mmCIF file of C-alpha atoms in Angstrom:
data_model
loop_
_atom_site.group_PDB
_atom_site.id
_atom_site.type_symbol
_atom_site.label_atom_id
_atom_site.label_comp_id
_atom_site.label_asym_id
_atom_site.label_seq_id
_atom_site.Cartn_x
_atom_site.Cartn_y
_atom_site.Cartn_z
ATOM 1 C CA UNK A 1 -114.126 -118.402 -61.972
ATOM 2 C CA UNK A 2 -112.972 -119.005 -65.511
ATOM 3 C CA UNK A 3 -109.638 -117.467 -66.582
ATOM 4 C CA UNK A 4 -109.602 -114.567 -68.668
ATOM 5 C CA UNK A 5 -109.080 -116.324 -71.946
ATOM 6 C CA UNK A 6 -112.267 -118.448 -71.169
ATOM 7 C CA UNK A 7 -114.155 -115.504 -70.269
ATOM 8 C CA UNK A 8 -113.172 -113.560 -73.429
ATOM 9 C CA UNK A 9 -114.300 -116.418 -75.528
ATOM 10 C CA UNK A 10 -117.754 -116.812 -73.830
ATOM 11 C CA UNK A 11 -118.060 -112.930 -73.997
ATOM 12 C CA UNK A 12 -117.631 -113.052 -77.907
ATOM 13 C CA UNK A 13 -120.133 -115.898 -78.032
ATOM 14 C CA UNK A 14 -122.760 -114.246 -76.061
ATOM 15 C CA UNK A 15 -122.339 -110.941 -77.868
ATOM 16 C CA UNK A 16 -122.873 -112.841 -81.243
ATOM 17 C CA UNK A 17 -126.033 -114.600 -79.674
ATOM 18 C CA UNK A 18 -127.281 -111.008 -78.506
ATOM 19 C CA UNK A 19 -127.045 -109.884 -82.200
ATOM 20 C CA UNK A 20 -128.576 -112.616 -83.444
ATOM 21 C CA UNK A 21 -131.555 -112.280 -80.566
ATOM 22 C CA UNK A 22 -131.736 -108.599 -81.548
ATOM 23 C CA UNK A 23 -132.540 -109.508 -85.284
ATOM 24 C CA UNK A 24 -134.907 -112.048 -84.267
ATOM 25 C CA UNK A 25 -136.588 -109.547 -81.858
ATOM 26 C CA UNK A 26 -136.796 -107.004 -84.418
ATOM 27 C CA UNK A 27 -138.495 -109.478 -86.911
ATOM 28 C CA UNK A 28 -140.869 -110.660 -84.133
ATOM 29 C CA UNK A 29 -141.839 -106.952 -83.093
ATOM 30 C CA UNK A 30 -142.898 -106.599 -86.875
ATOM 31 C CA UNK A 31 -144.895 -109.773 -86.796
ATOM 32 C CA UNK A 32 -146.730 -108.585 -83.465
ATOM 33 C CA UNK A 33 -147.405 -105.170 -84.903
ATOM 34 C CA UNK A 34 -148.984 -106.735 -88.166
ATOM 35 C CA UNK A 35 -150.974 -109.037 -85.924
ATOM 36 C CA UNK A 36 -152.474 -106.319 -83.862
ATOM 37 C CA UNK A 37 -153.353 -104.275 -87.155
ATOM 38 C CA UNK A 38 -155.077 -107.387 -88.615
ATOM 39 C CA UNK A 39 -157.075 -107.772 -85.481
ATOM 40 C CA UNK A 40 -155.160 -110.972 -84.131
ATOM 41 C CA UNK A 41 -153.908 -111.583 -81.015
ATOM 42 C CA UNK A 42 -149.716 -111.340 -81.436
ATOM 43 C CA UNK A 43 -147.670 -114.199 -80.490
ATOM 44 C CA UNK A 44 -145.432 -113.921 -77.267
ATOM 45 C CA UNK A 45 -142.250 -114.327 -79.380
ATOM 46 C CA UNK A 46 -141.082 -110.650 -78.796
ATOM 47 C CA UNK A 47 -141.758 -110.920 -75.164
ATOM 48 C CA UNK A 48 -139.766 -114.410 -74.787
ATOM 49 C CA UNK A 49 -136.858 -112.986 -77.121
ATOM 50 C CA UNK A 50 -136.711 -109.508 -74.963
ATOM 51 C CA UNK A 51 -136.639 -111.609 -71.859
ATOM 52 C CA UNK A 52 -133.743 -113.830 -73.391
ATOM 53 C CA UNK A 53 -132.012 -110.767 -74.449
ATOM 54 C CA UNK A 54 -132.134 -109.302 -70.787
ATOM 55 C CA UNK A 55 -130.760 -112.617 -69.342
ATOM 56 C CA UNK A 56 -127.818 -112.500 -72.208
ATOM 57 C CA UNK A 57 -127.267 -108.881 -71.143
ATOM 58 C CA UNK A 58 -127.070 -109.986 -67.460
ATOM 59 C CA UNK A 59 -124.488 -112.881 -68.287
ATOM 60 C CA UNK A 60 -122.443 -110.431 -70.342
ATOM 61 C CA UNK A 61 -122.319 -107.836 -67.420
ATOM 62 C CA UNK A 62 -121.542 -110.545 -65.280
ATOM 63 C CA UNK A 63 -118.556 -111.762 -67.232
ATOM 64 C CA UNK A 64 -117.250 -108.094 -68.069
ATOM 65 C CA UNK A 65 -117.333 -108.050 -64.043
ATOM 66 C CA UNK A 66 -115.230 -111.160 -63.853
ATOM 67 C CA UNK A 67 -112.699 -109.663 -66.443
ATOM 68 C CA UNK A 68 -112.517 -106.362 -64.815
ATOM 69 C CA UNK A 69 -111.657 -108.471 -61.337
ATOM 70 C CA UNK A 70 -109.206 -110.502 -62.913
ATOM 71 C CA UNK A 71 -107.359 -107.669 -64.371
ATOM 72 C CA UNK A 72 -107.560 -105.784 -61.112
ATOM 73 C CA UNK A 73 -106.271 -109.096 -59.548
ATOM 74 C CA UNK A 74 -103.498 -109.390 -61.922
ATOM 75 C CA UNK A 75 -102.471 -105.627 -61.404
ATOM 76 C CA UNK A 76 -102.363 -106.001 -57.775
ATOM 77 C CA UNK A 77 -100.379 -109.175 -57.980
ATOM 78 C CA UNK A 78 -97.895 -107.303 -60.363
ATOM 79 C CA UNK A 79 -97.858 -104.334 -57.986
ATOM 80 C CA UNK A 80 -96.961 -106.717 -55.041
ATOM 81 C CA UNK A 81 -94.336 -108.572 -56.901
ATOM 82 C CA UNK A 82 -92.742 -105.097 -57.916
ATOM 83 C CA UNK A 83 -92.882 -103.849 -54.306
ATOM 84 C CA UNK A 84 -91.627 -107.211 -53.020
ATOM 85 C CA UNK A 85 -88.784 -107.080 -55.308
ATOM 86 C CA UNK A 86 -87.974 -103.488 -54.664
ATOM 87 C CA UNK A 87 -88.104 -104.292 -50.938
ATOM 88 C CA UNK A 88 -85.599 -107.043 -51.258
ATOM 89 C CA UNK A 89 -83.313 -104.851 -53.493
ATOM 90 C CA UNK A 90 -83.466 -101.979 -50.813
ATOM 91 C CA UNK A 91 -82.972 -104.439 -47.775
ATOM 92 C CA UNK A 92 -79.893 -105.526 -49.522
ATOM 93 C CA UNK A 93 -78.482 -101.930 -50.392
ATOM 94 C CA UNK A 94 -79.468 -101.028 -46.722
ATOM 95 C CA UNK A 95 -76.950 -103.554 -45.700
ATOM 96 C CA UNK A 96 -74.418 -102.252 -48.059
ATOM 97 C CA UNK A 97 -75.137 -98.757 -47.081
ATOM 98 C CA UNK A 98 -74.687 -99.806 -43.353
ATOM 99 C CA UNK A 99 -71.241 -101.134 -44.153
ATOM 100 C CA UNK A 100 -70.171 -97.892 -45.917
ATOM 101 C CA UNK A 101 -71.302 -95.958 -42.888
ATOM 102 C CA UNK A 102 -69.408 -98.084 -40.438
ATOM 103 C CA UNK A 103 -66.473 -98.071 -42.776
ATOM 104 C CA UNK A 104 -66.505 -94.369 -42.931
ATOM 105 C CA UNK A 105 -66.816 -93.909 -39.251
ATOM 106 C CA UNK A 106 -63.954 -96.237 -39.000
ATOM 107 C CA UNK A 107 -62.093 -94.144 -41.460
ATOM 108 C CA UNK A 108 -62.847 -90.940 -39.617
ATOM 109 C CA UNK A 109 -61.622 -92.471 -36.270
ATOM 110 C CA UNK A 110 -58.486 -94.313 -37.583
ATOM 111 C CA UNK A 111 -57.470 -91.399 -39.879
ATOM 112 C CA UNK A 112 -57.217 -88.754 -36.781
ATOM 113 C CA UNK A 113 -55.566 -91.458 -34.803
ATOM 114 C CA UNK A 114 -53.064 -92.088 -37.468
ATOM 115 C CA UNK A 115 -52.251 -88.368 -38.087
ATOM 116 C CA UNK A 116 -52.059 -87.790 -34.432
ATOM 117 C CA UNK A 117 -49.504 -90.627 -34.144
ATOM 118 C CA UNK A 118 -47.612 -89.258 -37.157
ATOM 119 C CA UNK A 119 -47.338 -85.817 -35.575
ATOM 120 C CA UNK A 120 -46.240 -87.283 -32.196
ATOM 121 C CA UNK A 121 -43.567 -89.643 -33.849
ATOM 122 C CA UNK A 122 -42.182 -87.502 -36.635
ATOM 123 C CA UNK A 123 -39.487 -86.123 -34.525
ATOM 124 C CA UNK A 124 -38.501 -89.945 -33.178
ATOM 125 C CA UNK A 125 -38.710 -91.243 -36.896
ATOM 126 C CA UNK A 126 -36.756 -88.462 -38.388
ATOM 127 C CA UNK A 127 -34.039 -88.234 -35.470
ATOM 128 C CA UNK A 128 -33.501 -92.035 -36.048
ATOM 129 C CA UNK A 129 -32.726 -91.686 -39.527
ATOM 130 C CA UNK A 130 -36.041 -92.359 -41.037
ATOM 131 C CA UNK A 131 -36.948 -91.302 -44.371
ATOM 132 C CA UNK A 132 -40.334 -89.689 -44.001
ATOM 133 C CA UNK A 133 -40.947 -88.455 -47.636
ATOM 134 C CA UNK A 134 -43.887 -90.924 -48.115
ATOM 135 C CA UNK A 135 -45.860 -89.691 -45.241
ATOM 136 C CA UNK A 136 -44.568 -86.156 -44.604
ATOM 137 C CA UNK A 137 -47.231 -84.416 -46.561
ATOM 138 C CA UNK A 138 -49.733 -85.265 -44.125
ATOM 139 C CA UNK A 139 -48.053 -83.018 -41.650
ATOM 140 C CA UNK A 140 -48.204 -80.013 -43.689
ATOM 141 C CA UNK A 141 -51.579 -77.770 -43.468
ATOM 142 C CA UNK A 142 -51.995 -77.239 -47.085
ATOM 143 C CA UNK A 143 -51.463 -81.016 -48.174
ATOM 144 C CA UNK A 144 -52.425 -83.095 -45.028
ATOM 145 C CA UNK A 145 -55.088 -84.768 -46.880
ATOM 146 C CA UNK A 146 -52.854 -85.980 -49.806
ATOM 147 C CA UNK A 147 -51.898 -89.358 -48.399
ATOM 148 C CA UNK A 148 -55.481 -90.072 -47.400
ATOM 149 C CA UNK A 149 -56.662 -89.100 -51.175
ATOM 150 C CA UNK A 150 -53.899 -91.515 -52.455
ATOM 151 C CA UNK A 151 -55.211 -94.005 -50.179
ATOM 152 C CA UNK A 152 -58.963 -93.408 -51.022
ATOM 153 C CA UNK A 153 -57.719 -93.898 -54.813
ATOM 154 C CA UNK A 154 -55.710 -96.859 -54.352
ATOM 155 C CA UNK A 155 -58.801 -98.190 -52.750
ATOM 156 C CA UNK A 156 -61.673 -97.432 -55.177
ATOM 157 C CA UNK A 157 -59.899 -95.531 -58.058
ATOM 158 C CA UNK A 158 -60.344 -91.627 -59.026
ATOM 159 C CA UNK A 159 -64.217 -92.105 -59.496
ATOM 160 C CA UNK A 160 -64.467 -93.394 -55.780
ATOM 161 C CA UNK A 161 -62.556 -89.996 -54.619
ATOM 162 C CA UNK A 162 -64.558 -87.947 -57.046
ATOM 163 C CA UNK A 163 -67.824 -89.371 -55.506
ATOM 164 C CA UNK A 164 -66.632 -87.608 -52.477
ATOM 165 C CA UNK A 165 -66.626 -84.366 -54.147
ATOM 166 C CA UNK A 166 -62.599 -84.680 -54.334
ATOM 167 C CA UNK A 167 -61.459 -82.848 -57.331
ATOM 168 C CA UNK A 168 -57.549 -83.768 -57.476
ATOM 169 C CA UNK A 169 -54.946 -84.228 -60.086
ATOM 170 C CA UNK A 170 -53.690 -87.410 -58.430
ATOM 171 C CA UNK A 171 -54.124 -90.061 -60.692
ATOM 172 C CA UNK A 172 -54.399 -93.939 -60.231
ATOM 173 C CA UNK A 173 -50.851 -94.501 -60.937
ATOM 174 C CA UNK A 174 -49.680 -92.236 -58.283
ATOM 175 C CA UNK A 175 -51.930 -93.690 -55.658
ATOM 176 C CA UNK A 176 -50.687 -95.204 -52.687
ATOM 177 C CA UNK A 177 -52.009 -97.128 -49.494
ATOM 178 C CA UNK A 178 -51.062 -95.695 -46.235
ATOM 179 C CA UNK A 179 -49.702 -99.316 -45.407
ATOM 180 C CA UNK A 180 -47.275 -98.991 -48.390
ATOM 181 C CA UNK A 181 -46.225 -95.341 -47.469
ATOM 182 C CA UNK A 182 -45.382 -96.456 -44.015
ATOM 183 C CA UNK A 183 -43.656 -99.517 -45.260
ATOM 184 C CA UNK A 184 -41.268 -97.496 -47.129
ATOM 185 C CA UNK A 185 -40.426 -95.357 -43.886
ATOM 186 C CA UNK A 186 -39.903 -98.761 -42.231
ATOM 187 C CA UNK A 187 -37.657 -99.792 -45.106
ATOM 188 C CA UNK A 188 -35.621 -96.664 -44.503
ATOM 189 C CA UNK A 189 -35.316 -97.259 -40.808
ATOM 190 C CA UNK A 190 -34.564 -100.867 -41.426
ATOM 191 C CA UNK A 191 -31.663 -99.697 -43.997
ATOM 192 C CA UNK A 192 -30.359 -97.010 -41.253
ATOM 193 C CA UNK A 193 -30.255 -99.868 -38.707
ATOM 194 C CA UNK A 194 -28.272 -102.041 -41.064
ATOM 195 C CA UNK A 195 -25.876 -99.402 -41.652
ATOM 196 C CA UNK A 196 -25.258 -98.982 -37.844
ATOM 197 C CA UNK A 197 -24.758 -102.629 -37.387
ATOM 198 C CA UNK A 198 -22.217 -102.667 -40.505
ATOM 199 C CA UNK A 199 -20.239 -100.148 -38.881
ATOM 200 C CA UNK A 200 -19.987 -102.324 -35.705
ATOM 201 C CA UNK A 201 -16.741 -103.339 -34.298
ATOM 202 C CA UNK A 202 -18.065 -106.826 -34.104
ATOM 203 C CA UNK A 203 -17.030 -108.534 -37.197
ATOM 204 C CA UNK A 204 -19.809 -110.927 -37.409
ATOM 205 C CA UNK A 205 -22.436 -108.216 -36.765
ATOM 206 C CA UNK A 206 -20.799 -106.001 -39.396
ATOM 207 C CA UNK A 207 -20.364 -108.643 -41.923
ATOM 208 C CA UNK A 208 -24.056 -109.907 -41.729
ATOM 209 C CA UNK A 209 -25.187 -106.354 -41.775
ATOM 210 C CA UNK A 210 -23.001 -105.550 -45.108
ATOM 211 C CA UNK A 211 -24.334 -108.686 -46.752
ATOM 212 C CA UNK A 212 -27.745 -107.696 -46.506
ATOM 213 C CA UNK A 213 -27.090 -104.111 -47.600
ATOM 214 C CA UNK A 214 -25.425 -105.598 -50.559
ATOM 215 C CA UNK A 215 -28.471 -108.113 -51.187
ATOM 216 C CA UNK A 216 -30.958 -105.095 -50.682
ATOM 217 C CA UNK A 217 -29.042 -102.842 -53.474
ATOM 218 C CA UNK A 218 -28.614 -106.005 -55.845
ATOM 219 C CA UNK A 219 -32.351 -106.132 -55.561
ATOM 220 C CA UNK A 220 -33.224 -102.505 -56.369
#
């Protein structure tokens, strides 16, 4: 099968030839009519031209069928390529979606475990002199989600939190990971422990603790 350009060129040539043959056929019919009128036997030119035109018409029809076939094949190939590209993109998104699902499941499980551990440990941490300011809002009913929202914003920005339907006044500059919040609690306990050591009757322990406290204050 020729390509589309070759077929188009040949179709144009055949259509021009058909027009020429139609002109010759008209003249041949006039000549045959005149011969009959004159009582003469008409030449077979008109019949031959009619047959030639019929063959040309068949050739044109075949080439037009080939053109349609090429167009249909091209369209099928284009559709196939689009479907394959879309399938590939969707497969990649599916993997990302699965990762998001796994992360959300882990988030739900870990958040519930974290909140429960915080409720269980709050008395011990507070009694030991720890500063729970960074995480205490997770313990109040009306603000229990605030540390999680801050962590979500810290992870993905306000737009990430809003994609979950969370309308919050918390801005990115106020965001904080849970680990950072707990780190501040750890730091407060570390300071408390140093204060205890600084008050020790053991000179070496007291001196080292006071020096570390002074260094911490100098770094503030």
